[in-house]
Coordinates of N, CA, C and O in Angstrom, one line a residue:
M33 N 0.9 -1.2 0.0 CA 0.0 0.0 0.0 C 0.9 1.2 0.0 O 1.5 1.5 1.0
T34 N 1.0 1.9 -1.1 CA 1.8 3.1 -1.2 C 1.1 4.2 -1.8 O 0.3 4.0 -2.7
S35 N 1.4 5.4 -1.4 CA 0.9 6.6 -2.1 C 1.7 7.8 -1.6 O 1.8 8.2 -0.5
T36 N 2.4 8.4 -2.6 CA 3.3 9.5 -2.2 C 2.5 10.8 -2.1 O 3.0 11.8 -1.7
S37 N 1.2 10.8 -2.4 CA 0.4 12.0 -2.3 C -0.2 12.1 -0.9 O -1.0 13.1 -0.7
L38 N 0.0 11.2 0.0 CA -0.6 11.3 1.3 C 0.3 12.2 2.2 O 1.5 12.0 2.3
T39 N -0.3 13.2 2.8 CA 0.4 14.1 3.7 C -0.3 14.1 5.0 O -1.6 14.2 5.0
V40 N 0.4 14.0 6.1 CA -0.1 14.0 7.4 C 0.4 15.3 8.0 O 1.6 15.5 8.1
Y41 N -0.5 16.2 8.4 CA -0.2 17.5 9.1 C -0.4 17.4 10.6 O -1.4 16.8 11.0
G42 N 0.5 17.9 11.3 CA 0.3 17.9 12.8 C 1.5 18.3 13.5 O 2.4 19.0 13.0
I43 N 1.6 17.9 14.8 CA 2.7 18.2 15.7 C 3.2 16.8 16.2 O 2.4 16.0 16.6
P44 N 4.5 16.6 16.1 CA 5.1 15.3 16.4 C 4.8 14.7 17.7 O 4.6 13.5 17.8
N45 N 4.7 15.5 18.8 CA 4.4 15.0 20.1 C 2.9 14.8 20.4 O 2.6 14.5 21.6
C46 N 2.1 15.1 19.5 CA 0.6 15.0 19.7 C 0.2 13.5 19.7 O 0.6 12.8 18.7
D47 N -0.5 13.0 20.7 CA -0.9 11.6 20.7 C -1.7 11.2 19.5 O -1.5 10.1 19.0
S48 N -2.6 12.0 19.1 CA -3.4 11.6 17.9 C -2.5 11.5 16.7 O -2.8 10.6 15.8
V49 N -1.6 12.4 16.5 CA -0.7 12.3 15.4 C 0.2 11.1 15.4 O 0.4 10.4 14.5
K50 N 0.7 10.8 16.6 CA 1.5 9.6 16.8 C 0.7 8.3 16.4 O 1.2 7.4 15.8
K51 N -0.6 8.3 16.9 CA -1.5 7.1 16.5 C -1.6 7.0 15.0 O -1.6 5.9 14.4
A52 N -1.9 8.1 14.4 CA -2.0 8.1 12.9 C -0.8 7.6 12.2 O -0.8 6.8 11.3
R53 N 0.4 8.1 12.6 CA 1.6 7.8 12.0 C 2.0 6.3 12.2 O 2.4 5.6 11.3
V54 N 1.7 5.8 13.4 CA 1.9 4.4 13.7 C 1.0 3.5 12.8 O 1.4 2.5 12.2
W55 N -0.3 3.9 12.7 CA -1.3 3.1 12.0 C -0.8 3.1 10.5 O -0.9 2.0 9.9
L56 N -0.5 4.2 9.9 CA -0.1 4.3 8.5 C 1.2 3.5 8.3 O 1.3 2.8 7.3
T57 N 2.2 3.6 9.2 CA 3.4 2.9 9.0 C 3.2 1.4 9.1 O 3.8 0.7 8.3
E58 N 2.4 1.0 10.0 CA 2.1 -0.5 10.1 C 1.5 -1.0 8.9 O 1.6 -2.2 8.6
R59 N 0.8 -0.2 8.1 CA 0.2 -0.7 6.9 C 1.0 -0.4 5.6 O 0.5 -0.6 4.5
G60 N 2.2 0.1 5.8 CA 3.1 0.3 4.7 C 2.7 1.5 3.9 O 3.2 1.7 2.7
A61 N 2.0 2.4 4.4 CA 1.6 3.6 3.7 C 2.8 4.6 3.6 O 3.5 4.8 4.5
D62 N 3.0 5.1 2.4 CA 4.0 6.1 2.2 C 3.4 7.4 2.3 O 2.5 7.8 1.6
Y63 N 3.9 8.2 3.3 CA 3.3 9.5 3.5 C 4.4 10.5 3.9 O 5.5 10.2 4.2
T64 N 4.1 11.8 3.7 CA 4.9 12.9 4.1 C 4.3 13.5 5.4 O 3.1 13.7 5.5
F65 N 5.2 13.8 6.3 CA 4.7 14.5 7.5 C 5.1 15.9 7.5 O 6.2 16.3 7.2
H66 N 4.1 16.8 7.7 CA 4.3 18.2 7.7 C 4.1 18.7 9.2 O 3.0 18.6 9.8
D67 N 5.2 19.2 9.8 CA 5.2 19.6 11.2 C 4.8 21.1 11.3 O 5.5 22.0 10.8
F68 N 3.6 21.3 11.9 CA 3.2 22.6 12.1 C 4.2 23.5 12.9 O 4.3 24.7 12.6
K69 N 4.8 22.9 13.9 CA 5.8 23.7 14.7 C 7.0 24.2 13.9 O 7.4 25.3 14.1
K70 N 7.5 23.3 13.0 CA 8.7 23.7 12.2 C 8.4 24.3 10.9 O 9.1 25.2 10.5
Q71 N 7.3 23.9 10.3 CA 7.0 24.4 8.9 C 5.8 25.3 8.8 O 5.5 25.9 7.8
G72 N 5.1 25.5 9.9 CA 3.9 26.4 9.9 C 2.7 25.7 9.2 O 2.8 24.6 8.8
V73 N 1.7 26.5 9.1 CA 0.4 26.1 8.5 C 0.4 26.7 7.1 O 0.4 27.9 7.0
P74 N 0.4 25.9 6.1 CA 0.4 26.5 4.7 C -1.0 27.1 4.5 O -2.0 26.4 4.5
P75 N -1.1 28.4 4.3 CA -2.4 29.1 4.1 C -3.2 28.5 3.0 O -4.5 28.4 3.2
E76 N -2.6 28.1 1.9 CA -3.4 27.6 0.8 C -4.0 26.2 1.1 O -5.1 25.9 0.7
A77 N -3.3 25.4 1.9 CA -3.8 24.1 2.3 C -4.9 24.4 3.3 O -5.9 23.7 3.3
L78 N -4.7 25.3 4.3 CA -5.7 25.6 5.2 C -7.0 26.0 4.5 O -8.1 25.6 4.9
D79 N -6.9 26.8 3.5 CA -8.1 27.3 2.8 C -8.8 26.0 2.1 O -10.1 26.0 2.2
A80 N -8.1 25.1 1.6 CA -8.7 23.9 1.0 C -9.4 23.0 2.1 O -10.5 22.5 1.9
W81 N -8.7 22.9 3.3 CA -9.3 22.1 4.3 C -10.6 22.8 4.8 O -11.6 22.1 5.0
L82 N -10.6 24.1 5.0 CA -11.8 24.8 5.4 C -12.9 24.7 4.4 O -14.1 24.5 4.8
A83 N -12.6 24.7 3.1 CA -13.6 24.6 2.1 C -14.2 23.2 2.1 O -15.4 23.0 1.9
Q84 N -13.4 22.2 2.4 CA -13.9 20.8 2.4 C -14.6 20.3 3.7 O -15.6 19.7 3.6
V85 N -14.0 20.6 4.8 CA -14.6 20.1 6.1 C -15.2 21.2 7.0 O -15.9 20.8 7.9
G86 N -14.9 22.4 6.7 CA -15.5 23.5 7.5 C -14.7 23.8 8.7 O -14.0 23.0 9.3
W87 N -14.9 25.1 9.2 CA -14.1 25.5 10.3 C -14.5 24.9 11.6 O -13.6 24.7 12.5
E88 N -15.7 24.5 11.8 CA -16.2 23.9 13.0 C -15.5 22.6 13.2 O -15.2 22.2 14.4
T89 N -15.3 21.8 12.2 CA -14.6 20.5 12.3 C -13.1 20.7 12.5 O -12.5 20.0 13.3
L90 N -12.5 21.7 11.9 CA -11.1 21.9 11.9 C -10.6 22.5 13.2 O -9.5 22.3 13.7
L91 N -11.4 23.4 13.8 CA -11.0 24.1 15.1 C -11.2 23.2 16.3 O -12.3 22.7 16.5
N92 N -10.2 23.0 17.0 CA -10.2 22.2 18.2 C -10.5 23.0 19.5 O -9.6 23.6 20.0
R93 N -11.8 23.1 19.9 CA -12.1 23.9 21.0 C -11.9 23.2 22.3 O -12.2 23.8 23.4
K94 N -11.5 22.0 22.3 CA -11.3 21.2 23.5 C -9.9 21.1 24.0 O -9.6 20.7 25.1
G95 N -9.0 21.6 23.1 CA -7.6 21.5 23.4 C -7.0 22.5 24.4 O -7.7 23.6 24.6
T96 N -5.8 22.3 24.9 CA -5.2 23.2 25.8 C -4.9 24.6 25.1 O -5.1 25.6 25.8
T97 N -4.5 24.6 23.9 CA -4.2 25.8 23.2 C -5.4 26.7 23.1 O -5.3 27.9 23.4
W98 N -6.6 26.2 22.8 CA -7.8 26.9 22.7 C -8.1 27.5 24.1 O -8.5 28.7 24.3
R99 N -8.1 26.7 25.1 CA -8.4 27.1 26.5 C -7.5 28.2 27.0 O -7.9 29.0 27.8
K100 N -6.3 28.3 26.5 CA -5.3 29.3 26.9 C -5.5 30.6 26.2 O -4.9 31.6 26.6
L101 N -6.2 30.6 25.1 CA -6.4 31.8 24.3 C -7.3 32.8 25.2 O -8.1 32.4 26.0
D102 N -7.1 34.1 24.9 CA -7.8 35.1 25.6 C -9.3 34.9 25.3 O -9.7 34.7 24.1
P103 N -10.2 35.0 26.3 CA -11.6 34.8 26.1 C -12.2 35.7 25.0 O -13.1 35.3 24.2
A104 N -11.7 36.9 24.8 CA -12.2 37.8 23.8 C -11.8 37.3 22.4 O -12.6 37.4 21.5
L105 N -10.6 36.7 22.3 CA -10.2 36.1 21.0 C -11.1 34.9 20.7 O -11.6 34.7 19.6
Q106 N -11.3 34.1 21.7 CA -12.2 32.9 21.6 C -13.6 33.4 21.1 O -14.2 32.8 20.2
A107 N -14.1 34.4 21.7 CA -15.5 34.9 21.4 C -15.5 35.5 20.0 O -16.6 35.5 19.3
S108 N -14.4 35.9 19.5 CA -14.4 36.5 18.1 C -14.4 35.5 17.0 O -14.6 35.8 15.8
V109 N -14.2 34.2 17.4 CA -14.2 33.2 16.3 C -15.6 32.7 16.1 O -16.2 32.0 16.9
N110 N -16.2 33.2 15.0 CA -17.6 32.9 14.8 C -17.9 32.6 13.3 O -19.1 32.4 13.0
D111 N -16.9 32.5 12.5 CA -17.0 32.1 11.1 C -15.7 31.7 10.5 O -14.7 31.6 11.2
S112 N -15.7 31.3 9.3 CA -14.5 30.7 8.7 C -13.4 31.7 8.6 O -12.2 31.3 9.0
P113 N -13.6 33.0 8.2 CA -12.4 33.9 8.2 C -11.8 34.1 9.6 O -10.6 34.1 9.7
S114 N -12.6 34.2 10.6 CA -12.0 34.5 11.9 C -11.3 33.2 12.5 O -10.3 33.3 13.1
A115 N -11.9 32.0 12.2 CA -11.3 30.8 12.6 C -10.0 30.6 11.8 O -9.0 30.2 12.4
R116 N -10.0 30.9 10.6 CA -8.8 30.8 9.7 C -7.6 31.6 10.3 O -6.5 31.1 10.4
Q117 N -7.9 32.8 10.7 CA -6.8 33.7 11.3 C -6.3 33.1 12.6 O -5.1 33.1 12.8
V118 N -7.1 32.6 13.4 CA -6.7 32.0 14.7 C -5.8 30.8 14.4 O -4.8 30.5 15.0
M119 N -6.3 30.0 13.4 CA -5.5 28.8 13.1 C -4.1 29.1 12.5 O -3.2 28.4 12.8
L120 N -4.0 30.2 11.7 CA -2.7 30.6 11.2 C -1.8 31.1 12.3 O -0.6 30.9 12.3
D121 N -2.4 31.8 13.2 CA -1.7 32.4 14.3 C -1.3 31.4 15.4 O -0.3 31.6 16.1
H122 N -2.2 30.4 15.6 CA -2.0 29.4 16.7 C -2.3 28.0 16.1 O -3.4 27.5 16.3
A123 N -1.3 27.5 15.4 CA -1.4 26.2 14.7 C -2.0 25.1 15.6 O -2.7 24.2 15.1
S124 N -1.7 25.1 16.9 CA -2.1 24.0 17.8 C -3.6 24.0 18.0 O -4.0 23.0 18.6
V125 N -4.3 25.0 17.6 CA -5.8 24.9 17.7 C -6.4 24.1 16.6 O -7.6 23.8 16.6
I126 N -5.6 23.7 15.6 CA -6.1 22.8 14.5 C -6.3 21.4 15.1 O -5.3 20.9 15.6
K127 N -7.4 20.8 14.9 CA -7.6 19.4 15.3 C -6.7 18.5 14.5 O -6.6 18.7 13.3
R128 N -6.0 17.6 15.2 CA -5.0 16.8 14.5 C -5.3 15.3 14.6 O -6.0 14.9 15.5
P129 N -4.7 14.6 13.7 CA -4.0 15.0 12.5 C -5.0 15.5 11.4 O -6.1 15.1 11.4
V130 N -4.4 16.2 10.5 CA -5.1 16.5 9.2 C -4.4 15.6 8.2 O -3.2 15.8 7.9
C131 N -5.1 14.7 7.6 CA -4.5 13.8 6.6 C -5.2 14.2 5.2 O -6.4 14.3 5.1
V132 N -4.3 14.3 4.2 CA -4.8 14.7 2.9 C -4.3 13.7 1.9 O -3.1 13.5 1.8
L133 N -5.2 13.1 1.2 CA -4.9 12.1 0.2 C -5.8 12.2 -1.0 O -7.1 12.2 -0.7
K134 N -5.3 12.3 -2.2 CA -6.1 12.4 -3.4 C -7.2 13.5 -3.2 O -8.3 13.3 -3.6
G135 N -6.8 14.6 -2.6 CA -7.7 15.7 -2.4 C -8.7 15.6 -1.3 O -9.5 16.5 -1.0
Q136 N -8.8 14.4 -0.7 CA -9.7 14.2 0.4 C -9.0 14.6 1.8 O -7.9 14.2 2.0
V137 N -9.8 15.3 2.6 CA -9.3 15.8 3.9 C -9.9 15.0 5.0 O -11.2 14.9 5.1
I138 N -9.1 14.3 5.8 CA -9.6 13.6 7.0 C -9.0 14.2 8.2 O -7.8 14.3 8.4
V139 N -9.9 14.7 9.1 CA -9.4 15.4 10.3 C -9.7 14.4 11.6 O -10.7 13.9 11.7
G140 N -8.6 14.3 12.4 CA -8.7 13.5 13.6 C -8.3 12.0 13.3 O -8.0 11.7 12.2
V141 N -8.3 11.2 14.3 CA -8.0 9.8 14.2 C -9.2 9.1 13.7 O -10.3 9.0 14.3
N142 N -9.1 8.6 12.4 CA -10.2 7.9 11.8 C -9.7 6.8 10.8 O -9.6 7.0 9.6
P143 N -9.3 5.7 11.4 CA -8.7 4.6 10.6 C -9.7 4.1 9.5 O -9.2 3.7 8.4
Q144 N -11.0 4.1 9.7 CA -11.9 3.7 8.7 C -11.8 4.6 7.5 O -11.8 4.1 6.3
A145 N -11.8 5.9 7.7 CA -11.6 6.8 6.6 C -10.3 6.7 5.9 O -10.2 6.7 4.7
W146 N -9.2 6.5 6.7 CA -7.9 6.3 6.1 C -7.9 5.1 5.2 O -7.4 5.1 4.1
Q147 N -8.4 4.0 5.7 CA -8.5 2.8 4.9 C -9.2 3.0 3.6 O -8.8 2.5 2.6
S148 N -10.3 3.7 3.7 CA -11.1 3.9 2.5 C -10.4 4.7 1.4 O -10.5 4.4 0.2
V149 N -9.6 5.6 1.8 CA -8.9 6.4 0.8 C -7.6 5.7 0.3 O -7.1 5.9 -0.8
L150 N -7.0 4.9 1.2 CA -5.8 4.2 0.9 C -6.1 3.0 0.0 O -5.3 2.6 -0.8
G151 N -7.3 2.5 0.1 CA -7.7 1.3 -0.7 C -7.1 0.0 -0.3 O -6.4 -0.1 0.6

């Protein structure tokens, strides 16, 4: 099972990202890892994710990073443009991992969806 077009976006020490990478590696999937901490969030990729899955799916309001944000900033996030800006400024508020294969965006740990796109 190989596909060089699979990209996993996230943070290396995130448990969900670790689970995804182990799952993919165990199945022989060929993927590229994009580290938000070192490489940032590609704005054009973020725009594609927002268009496909929506800001409500992509924004992790349960995580530590979100909870540490100023309440006024949290309150200002009420649509895709405002969520986009917070995600660009604070990459850790993006729900992880974000897996992109053949144009399909899968957010979070979802082995069934990964299997369906990997074939």
